[in-house]
Structures are given as structure tokens and as C-alpha cells.
């Protein structure tokens, strides 16, 4: 069927593609130090309630009951048994003391290979403050210098280790020193590290490893202390030591029962991490029936795409009639699994409270619109605006419900039905352009003379089925329709709200066209419903084309062998618009500008802990590129303007903003065709300019852009938002393109021609399917 153009098999590991930093905490734990470690875990959660990274537990003798206690205090425990015999060959001060022998086991941390940054914490520590600075560190091996020995030697109780030290080469240095005995034998692991590093480490403020000895004479713990370290023989859980009562009182703040700890976590200030909310809240709700905590747990499940879990937790408690917020969240969860009548009941209950009414009415409007009842949708949206005239969601649903659909001009037998995400005014510019561009792939007429529109987010009922079956065929696409959370439903668990029975009853040819598998790094499709719907869709389709080979690999991996070969490559039609748009001519003149786009939907998945780094590096690049040409901000959606605000606020850089979300399709194409270079984070901030012949550099925060660049065999046209030297790399590549612009444009045209050849081959196949 296709294709003569076969790029290299893509790496589909999301973290490898986006280079999002994998961060972990780590400790060595044994039975003697278990009480200290449990206090450490509680203190970490209470002092950093919005942080949840893997916690690697090195161990050699933990009992199952102890492991259960550890797992109860953290949802992402990674158990790693130490290679204890490895250290038998090390020269030690006391070869027969088992405590001395165990002191070396923490060095197994350097044998981890799955992380970019590892933060080690001794089990006799408690965390008293925020650790953002440590999480943002990206260079070297960082530690606090020893209290008694000046700045040359580190205290190994806290280490922030970057990937270059998590290597066989560094482990060999550790082994060589340990076996030679050429180190301070009484300092054990710390002695080896100081001998190997010889002072070459990043020095941290003492507040990150504030040793108990600084408080001799029962001094109070300074307020700025982030991590308190109970060095010495006498540990708080073993009775403590005279002269340190105030310090030990701080440790005892974290000697809590599960009930006390859960209550303290949910009372913590600031944002709570959704994984911790679920992990601590679920047993708390089970034990207490607390409605407010159940609401928070359900909201966390919704944020993670676990809609049925949200329904289950709120359904397990008795919600009083006048508790509006839990009713509203339950209504949200129920509509997300397509239990619409139950959702309506919950949302109507929520609408009785003024502080939740606008949101409840907006969700009721959404459900009415999903079911094709614009009159009811407008009534609910208007009610929401009556309660709160500034409520954005109610206003958007009112606008959508009030829109008058254009009268179809063609006859059914001459039309193709088209399932797509039809974007509202001021919506995402790429999604706005996409349906028209898909239609151009089938012919020059994109109007209702040849097309019958089916909004993917509307429930595909029997009436919609009959309308589709009266057409010549059904086109589904393009865009990232295979994503679980933009408009969740329980019928398919992807963007098209279609029950299996209605999909099975489609009796015209189905063509899936340039659709993408759109999960972020750290996001997954958790419902079997998606797999079943996907398999049925592939079975029913006469043509099943995905827009990149990364998506193809992902989808084939979900299918039985007999269906895998049905999945073929169909580039996004936006990438070949120069060939699709009738009468297209390349611009004779380009403005001397570089356009910059950044995206902020699902910002946590895009940036992790690196947004501050990203912004600082972008400031460097914008300043240096700005010495050669004007840099402007191009916003595909309103939220995209944030980079202009943040650059001005944090770095004093002002950028003109191009509000592309207000542009017509022609204006979008023309604007991108007239600039010299687009540096874009959104998928279509790369594919659209590429499609009109403009060079691009992709800011990779999502695997799909790496997939696209792999398909055109130009991975160097992308750079990860997590790249340590992002500013320098971006500047070098941008100036290189600007200095060799004509050659790069010619390369874009050549890459595009390869995609066009695939598109033409697929067009011939589809023409045979449709019979004309």
C-alpha cells in the first residue's frame, strides 16, 4: 500500500525522545535504621507536598513487614538489593564489624543507570524545607562540606549526583580506592568519595545538610534549615543524646501514626502532588469516610486520567446534599466515563451552591452539547454566566451552543463524512487549520458540497450513524485523536465519542487519516476500553494511516499480529500544504523575523522541574538570535503567550506577540510562509511552517515532534527543552539556518517532497477504496 520512503525505525521511549530528566531520591535502609527512614519519608512528603519522584531503597535484610511500612509512605518506591559481597574486597578500618560493612552499601547508588539525577539522603535525616534548588541542579556532584574540616571535604549524608557520575568509569574509581585502602578508613563511604573527588564537588549551603553537632548546647534549629542530620551514634529513635533536645523535638514532629500523618499531609500548605494525594488519601478515606479528602483524591484521579477510580472513591462515601464541590467532582468523573444521567444528577445538586454553580452549569452545558442539544446547552451555559459573568468555560459553551451550523450544500451520495476536532474561535490555531487541510488531501473542495462534518467530541448516536451511512465514506482525522484526556468519554476512551455497537454498524468505507498517538512522556492510556475500541477501529477501517512512525510503532504494539500490517504511514497533511493548496506560490519576500512558540498545556509533563532552566536558556537564545534578526512570539492559543510574559517578568525581554489563535486558515499559512525560521514547541508550530516551506527548529517537550523529525531524517532540527546547554545549542542552530537560509529552504522542500510522494500513493489507494 505504502511507502517507498522508509525512515529509520524510531525509538519510541518517551523519556529518550524528550530527554526529560529522570530524578530519584535514594537511601540505604536496614532494620536498625528503619524508624529513621520512616520519619525521613514522612518529613519529605510534609515539607515538599508537591514533589513525588522515585525513591530508590537500597537494602540487604529488610523484612516483608518493613517493606510494607515503607511502601505505605511513598507510592514510587523502587527496591534495589545491594550487592553486599562486592564490598568484601574493600580495605576497612574494622573488617569484622557488620555496621562498618553496611556503611559502604550506599555506594551502590553509583551503579544506577536509569536516572539523570539522584539525591541521596541518610536515614538519620529529616527534611524541614523545600528542596526545589536540589531538584533543579544539573551539573556535577553536589554536597555540603564537612562541618569540622573546612571546604575541601564533603559530608556524604546528602549527595546530588548527576548522570556523569552514575557510570562504570566512576564506579571503577570507587572500587580502586576502596580496595587500595588509600582513604580515611574511619570515614567509610565518605572517606572513599573524598579521596576520589579530592575536593572536586559542587558546594551546597549548610542548610541542606545541617548536622546535629552545630546545635551542641541545645541550640534551636535555624528556621532556614532544609535538612537536619542526626550524625553520631545516638539517634532520636534510640533515645537521643543529651544537649540536643530542641533538635530531637524537630525529629519527633515526624514520629506519627498513619492517621496523624495523612491528616498532616492534607493540611500542608501549597499544591499537593496527585500521586501522593491518591496514595495517602485512599486509605484515609477508607478508614474515615472523609468526604473532603475523597473529593481531593477523586480530583487527583481525574487529573491523571483515571476517571473510573474517581467515580469509585467518591461513590464509596456519603456526600451530604449541601456539599456542592464533591457532587460537582463526582459529576465530572461520571460524565468522563459516559454515565451521563448520573452525572447530570450530581451536577444539578452542585449547581445549588453559588460558589460551584458556574462550573456545574458549564459541565451540564458540555453534556447537553455532546448529545447534540444546543438549546439545552445554551440554557445551562447562560445560567453559568448569570451566576458568574466572568466564567470562561460557561462563555465558551454559550458561544459553541449558539453557533448556527452552515447549511450543507451537497447531496449525501456525493459527500464524505468527516470525524474531526473542529476548533472554536480563539482555539488552537493548528487544530483550527487541520480539518480543512485533511480535506485537501482528498480533493480541492473542502466545503459542505463534498463534506459532512461530524465533531469527534459529540456522542455518535444512531441518528449520526444513519447520516454517516448515507455518505460515500467516513474519514477520521487528523491530529492527535488518540489521547485520553482532552474530552474524556467511556465509550471509546479516545477523542471520538463512539460506542462499539455504533462503530461496528458503520457500513461505508472508513479511512483513518493522519491521526497521532499523542500521549506525553509520563502519560498513558490506562483503560482497556481504549485497546478494545482501537482494535475494532483497525478491523473496520479500509485505510488506517498514522502521521508518524512513532505512532505506528505504539499502535501496532497494541494490536494482534494479524492487524498490525493494516497500520501505515500517512504524514500530517499540514506538512505538504505547498502541494495541497490550490495556486500556492512560495513567497518572493520573507520578513527578517524568527518566530518563537512555546506550549503550556500539561506543563508538568512538558517541563518537570526544568521550567526555570528552560526559561533562562530561552532568554540567552532570544538575546543572541535577536542580535541577528527580530524575534517574535507566535501564540497558537491564548496560553502560549505565557512565554512572552515570563521572559519579560523574569529576564527583562519584551517580545511582540502574534495572536495566531485569532487568524483565519489563510492568515496562518501566509504568516508562517513569510518568516525566516520558526522555533516551535507545539506539533503544528513545526509541521505547518514546514508545510509552507519555512525552516523549523522544534523545542521537544513531547515525543511527537521527535517522531516527525525522525520521519524526515532531520533530528538535528530539534532540541529538548531539558537540554543542559539549550540556549547555546538553539542559538548555534538558528544562526546556522539563517546564515544558510536558501540551502535550508531547499532542504525543507526536498524533505517535503518525500512526504508528498507517500501522500500521493495513499491518495491512489483511497481512490480505489471509494471507487472514484
Coordinates of C-alpha atoms in Angstrom, one line a residue, residues 361-666:
X361 CA -23.6 24.6 34.8
X362 CA -20.7 24.7 32.3
X363 CA -20.4 20.9 32.7
X364 CA -24.1 20.5 32.2
X365 CA -23.8 22.6 29.1
X366 CA -21.0 20.5 27.8
X367 CA -23.0 17.3 28.3
X368 CA -26.0 18.7 26.5
X369 CA -23.8 19.8 23.6
X370 CA -22.2 16.4 23.5
X371 CA -25.6 14.9 23.0
X372 CA -26.5 17.4 20.2
X373 CA -28.9 19.5 22.2
X374 CA -27.7 23.1 21.6
X375 CA -30.8 24.6 23.1
X376 CA -30.2 22.9 26.4
X377 CA -26.5 23.6 26.3
X378 CA -27.1 27.3 25.7
X379 CA -29.6 27.4 28.6
X380 CA -27.1 25.8 31.0
X381 CA -24.2 28.0 29.8
X382 CA -26.3 31.1 30.2
X383 CA -27.2 30.0 33.8
X384 CA -23.5 29.7 34.5
X385 CA -22.9 33.2 33.2
X386 CA -25.7 34.5 35.2
X387 CA -24.0 33.2 38.4
X388 CA -20.6 34.4 37.2
X389 CA -20.4 36.7 34.2
X390 CA -16.6 36.1 34.0
X391 CA -16.8 32.3 33.9
X392 CA -14.7 31.4 30.8
X393 CA -15.9 27.8 30.4
X394 CA -19.6 28.9 30.5
X395 CA -18.9 31.6 28.0
X396 CA -17.2 29.2 25.6
X397 CA -20.0 26.7 25.8
X398 CA -22.5 29.5 25.2
X399 CA -20.6 30.5 22.1
X400 CA -20.4 27.0 20.8
X401 CA -24.1 26.2 21.5
X402 CA -25.2 29.5 19.9
X403 CA -23.3 28.9 16.7
X404 CA -25.5 28.3 13.8
X405 CA -24.2 25.4 11.6
X406 CA -23.9 26.2 8.0
X407 CA -26.4 24.7 5.6
X408 CA -25.0 21.7 3.8
X409 CA -24.9 22.3 0.1
X410 CA -24.3 18.9 -1.3
X411 CA -26.2 15.7 -1.5
X412 CA -25.4 12.8 0.8
X413 CA -24.2 10.4 -2.0
X414 CA -21.6 13.0 -3.1
X415 CA -20.2 13.6 0.4
X416 CA -17.7 12.1 2.7
X417 CA -18.4 12.2 6.4
X418 CA -15.5 13.7 8.4
X419 CA -14.9 13.0 12.1
X420 CA -12.6 15.7 13.4
X421 CA -12.0 18.1 16.3
X422 CA -13.5 21.3 14.9
X423 CA -11.9 24.1 16.8
X424 CA -13.8 27.1 18.2
X425 CA -12.9 30.7 17.6
X426 CA -9.7 31.6 19.6
X427 CA -8.9 28.0 19.8
X428 CA -5.6 26.3 19.0
X429 CA -4.5 27.6 15.6
X430 CA -3.1 24.2 14.5
X431 CA -6.3 22.3 15.3
X432 CA -8.3 25.1 13.5
X433 CA -6.4 24.6 10.3
X434 CA -6.2 20.8 10.4
X435 CA -9.7 19.7 9.2
X436 CA -9.6 21.8 6.1
X437 CA -6.1 20.5 5.3
X438 CA -7.2 16.9 5.7
X439 CA -9.9 17.5 3.2
X440 CA -7.5 19.0 0.8
X441 CA -5.8 15.6 0.8
X442 CA -8.9 14.2 -0.8
X443 CA -9.5 17.0 -3.3
X444 CA -9.7 20.8 -3.7
X445 CA -13.3 21.2 -2.5
X446 CA -13.3 21.4 1.3
X447 CA -16.9 22.7 1.6
X448 CA -20.1 21.0 2.6
X449 CA -20.8 20.2 -1.1
X450 CA -18.4 17.4 -0.6
X451 CA -18.1 17.0 3.2
X452 CA -20.4 16.2 6.1
X453 CA -18.9 17.3 9.4
X454 CA -19.0 15.1 12.5
X455 CA -17.5 16.6 15.6
X456 CA -15.4 13.9 17.3
X457 CA -16.5 15.1 20.8
X458 CA -20.2 14.7 20.2
X459 CA -21.8 11.4 21.1
X460 CA -22.1 9.3 17.9
X461 CA -25.7 8.1 18.3
X462 CA -27.9 6.2 16.0
X463 CA -29.0 9.3 14.1
X464 CA -25.4 10.2 13.5
X465 CA -24.8 6.7 12.4
X466 CA -27.6 6.9 9.8
X467 CA -26.2 10.2 8.5
X468 CA -22.8 8.7 8.1
X469 CA -24.0 5.5 6.4
X470 CA -25.8 7.7 3.8
X471 CA -22.5 9.1 2.7
X472 CA -19.8 7.7 0.4
X473 CA -17.4 7.0 3.2
X474 CA -16.1 8.1 6.6
X475 CA -12.8 10.0 7.1
X476 CA -11.4 10.2 10.7
X477 CA -8.6 12.6 11.3
X478 CA -6.2 14.1 11.5
X479 CA -4.5 15.2 14.6
X480 CA -3.8 13.7 18.0
X481 CA -7.2 12.0 18.4
X482 CA -5.6 9.1 20.3
X483 CA -5.2 11.0 23.5
X484 CA -7.2 10.1 26.7
X485 CA -7.9 13.4 28.4
X486 CA -8.9 16.3 26.1
X487 CA -12.6 15.4 26.1
X488 CA -12.8 12.1 28.0
X489 CA -15.5 9.6 27.4
X490 CA -16.2 6.0 28.5
X491 CA -17.4 4.8 25.1
X492 CA -14.1 4.7 23.3
X493 CA -11.6 6.3 25.8
X494 CA -10.1 8.4 23.0
X495 CA -11.4 11.5 21.3
X496 CA -14.2 10.2 19.1
X497 CA -17.1 9.5 21.4
X498 CA -18.3 6.4 19.6
X499 CA -19.8 3.2 21.2
X500 CA -18.6 -0.1 19.8
X501 CA -22.0 -1.0 18.6
X502 CA -22.3 2.1 16.5
X503 CA -18.8 1.8 15.2
X504 CA -19.5 -1.8 14.2
X505 CA -22.6 -0.7 12.4
X506 CA -20.8 1.8 10.1
X507 CA -21.2 0.2 6.6
X508 CA -19.3 2.7 4.4
X509 CA -15.5 2.6 4.0
X510 CA -13.7 4.0 7.0
X511 CA -10.4 5.9 6.4
X512 CA -8.3 6.9 9.4
X513 CA -6.1 9.7 8.1
X514 CA -3.0 11.2 9.6
X515 CA -4.0 10.5 13.2
X516 CA -1.4 10.6 16.0
X517 CA -0.8 8.7 19.2
X518 CA -0.5 11.7 21.4
X519 CA 0.5 10.6 24.9
X520 CA 3.1 12.7 26.7
X521 CA 6.1 11.4 28.5
X522 CA 4.6 10.2 31.8
X523 CA 1.1 9.9 30.4
X524 CA -0.6 6.6 29.5
X525 CA -3.8 5.1 28.2
X526 CA -5.0 3.3 31.3
X527 CA -8.3 1.8 30.2
X528 CA -8.8 -1.5 28.4
X529 CA -11.7 0.3 26.7
X530 CA -9.2 2.2 24.6
X531 CA -7.5 -1.0 23.4
X532 CA -10.8 -2.6 22.5
X533 CA -12.0 0.4 20.7
X534 CA -8.7 0.8 18.8
X535 CA -8.7 -2.8 17.7
X536 CA -12.3 -2.6 16.4
X537 CA -11.4 0.6 14.6
X538 CA -8.5 -1.0 12.8
X539 CA -10.6 -4.1 12.0
X540 CA -13.3 -1.8 10.4
X541 CA -11.0 0.5 8.6
X542 CA -10.3 0.2 4.9
X543 CA -7.4 2.6 5.3
X544 CA -5.6 3.2 8.6
X545 CA -2.9 5.9 8.3
X546 CA -1.0 7.4 11.2
X547 CA 1.0 10.6 10.9
X548 CA 4.4 9.3 12.1
X549 CA 6.3 6.1 12.5
X550 CA 6.5 6.6 16.3
X551 CA 2.7 6.4 16.5
X552 CA 2.7 3.4 14.1
X553 CA 5.0 1.5 16.5
X554 CA 2.9 2.4 19.5
X555 CA -0.4 1.4 17.9
X556 CA 1.0 -1.8 16.3
X557 CA 2.2 -2.8 19.8
X558 CA -1.4 -2.7 21.0
X559 CA -2.8 -4.9 18.2
X560 CA -2.7 -8.6 17.4
X561 CA -0.3 -9.7 14.7
X562 CA -3.0 -10.1 12.1
X563 CA -4.0 -6.4 12.3
X564 CA -0.5 -4.8 12.6
X565 CA 0.2 -4.5 8.9
X566 CA -3.0 -2.5 8.4
X567 CA -1.4 0.4 10.1
X568 CA 0.6 2.5 7.6
X569 CA 2.2 5.9 7.3
X570 CA 0.2 8.9 6.3
X571 CA 2.0 12.2 7.0
X572 CA 0.0 15.0 8.5
X573 CA -1.3 16.9 5.5
X574 CA -0.1 20.2 7.1
X575 CA 3.4 19.1 6.2
X576 CA 2.7 19.1 2.5
X577 CA 0.5 22.2 2.2
X578 CA 2.6 23.7 -0.6
X579 CA 1.3 20.8 -2.8
X580 CA -2.3 20.8 -1.4
X581 CA -3.3 24.4 -1.5
X582 CA -4.6 25.3 -5.0
X583 CA -2.5 28.1 -6.7
X584 CA 0.2 28.1 -4.0
X585 CA 3.2 30.2 -4.7
X586 CA 6.2 30.5 -2.4
X587 CA 6.8 34.0 -1.1
X588 CA 9.1 36.2 -3.1
X589 CA 10.0 38.1 0.1
X590 CA 10.4 37.0 3.7
X591 CA 10.3 39.2 6.7
X592 CA 13.5 39.3 8.7
X593 CA 12.0 37.6 11.7
X594 CA 12.3 34.4 13.8
X595 CA 9.0 33.2 15.4
X596 CA 9.1 31.6 18.8
X597 CA 6.3 29.3 20.1
X598 CA 6.0 27.6 23.5
X599 CA 3.2 25.5 24.8
X600 CA 1.9 25.3 28.3
X601 CA -0.9 22.6 28.3
X602 CA 0.1 19.8 30.7
X603 CA 3.1 21.9 31.8
X604 CA 4.2 19.4 34.4
X605 CA 4.5 16.7 31.8
X606 CA 6.4 19.0 29.5
X607 CA 8.9 20.6 31.8
X608 CA 9.1 18.6 35.0
X609 CA 11.4 20.5 37.4
X610 CA 13.1 22.3 34.5
X611 CA 10.9 25.2 33.6
X612 CA 13.1 27.8 35.3
X613 CA 16.1 26.3 33.4
X614 CA 14.2 26.3 30.1
X615 CA 13.2 30.0 30.6
X616 CA 16.7 31.1 31.4
X617 CA 18.2 29.3 28.4
X618 CA 15.5 30.7 26.1
X619 CA 16.4 34.2 27.4
X620 CA 20.0 33.6 26.4
X621 CA 18.9 32.3 22.9
X622 CA 16.5 35.1 22.3
X623 CA 19.0 37.8 23.2
X624 CA 21.7 36.3 20.9
X625 CA 19.4 35.5 18.0
X626 CA 17.9 38.9 18.4
X627 CA 21.3 40.4 17.5
X628 CA 20.8 39.0 14.0
X629 CA 17.0 39.3 13.5
X630 CA 13.8 40.2 15.2
X631 CA 12.3 37.5 17.5
X632 CA 8.6 37.4 17.9
X633 CA 6.2 35.2 20.0
X634 CA 3.6 33.3 17.9
X635 CA 0.7 32.1 20.1
X636 CA -1.3 29.2 18.8
X637 CA -3.6 29.6 21.8
X638 CA -4.0 32.2 24.5
X639 CA -1.9 30.2 26.9
X640 CA 1.0 30.3 24.6
X641 CA 1.5 34.0 25.4
X642 CA 2.9 32.9 28.8
X643 CA 6.5 32.7 27.4
X644 CA 6.3 36.4 26.5
X645 CA 5.0 37.3 29.9
X646 CA 7.6 35.2 31.7
X647 CA 10.6 36.4 29.6
X648 CA 9.6 40.0 30.4
X649 CA 9.0 39.4 34.1
X650 CA 12.0 37.2 34.8
X651 CA 14.6 38.3 32.3
X652 CA 13.5 41.8 31.1
X653 CA 13.0 40.7 27.5
X654 CA 10.0 42.0 25.6
X655 CA 8.7 40.2 22.5
X656 CA 5.9 41.2 20.1
X657 CA 3.1 38.7 20.3
X658 CA 1.3 37.4 17.2
X659 CA -2.2 36.1 18.2
X660 CA -2.4 33.3 15.7
X661 CA -5.5 31.9 17.6
X662 CA -7.4 34.8 16.0
X663 CA -6.2 34.1 12.5
X664 CA -8.1 32.6 9.5
X665 CA -6.6 29.5 7.9
X666 CA -5.2 31.6 5.0

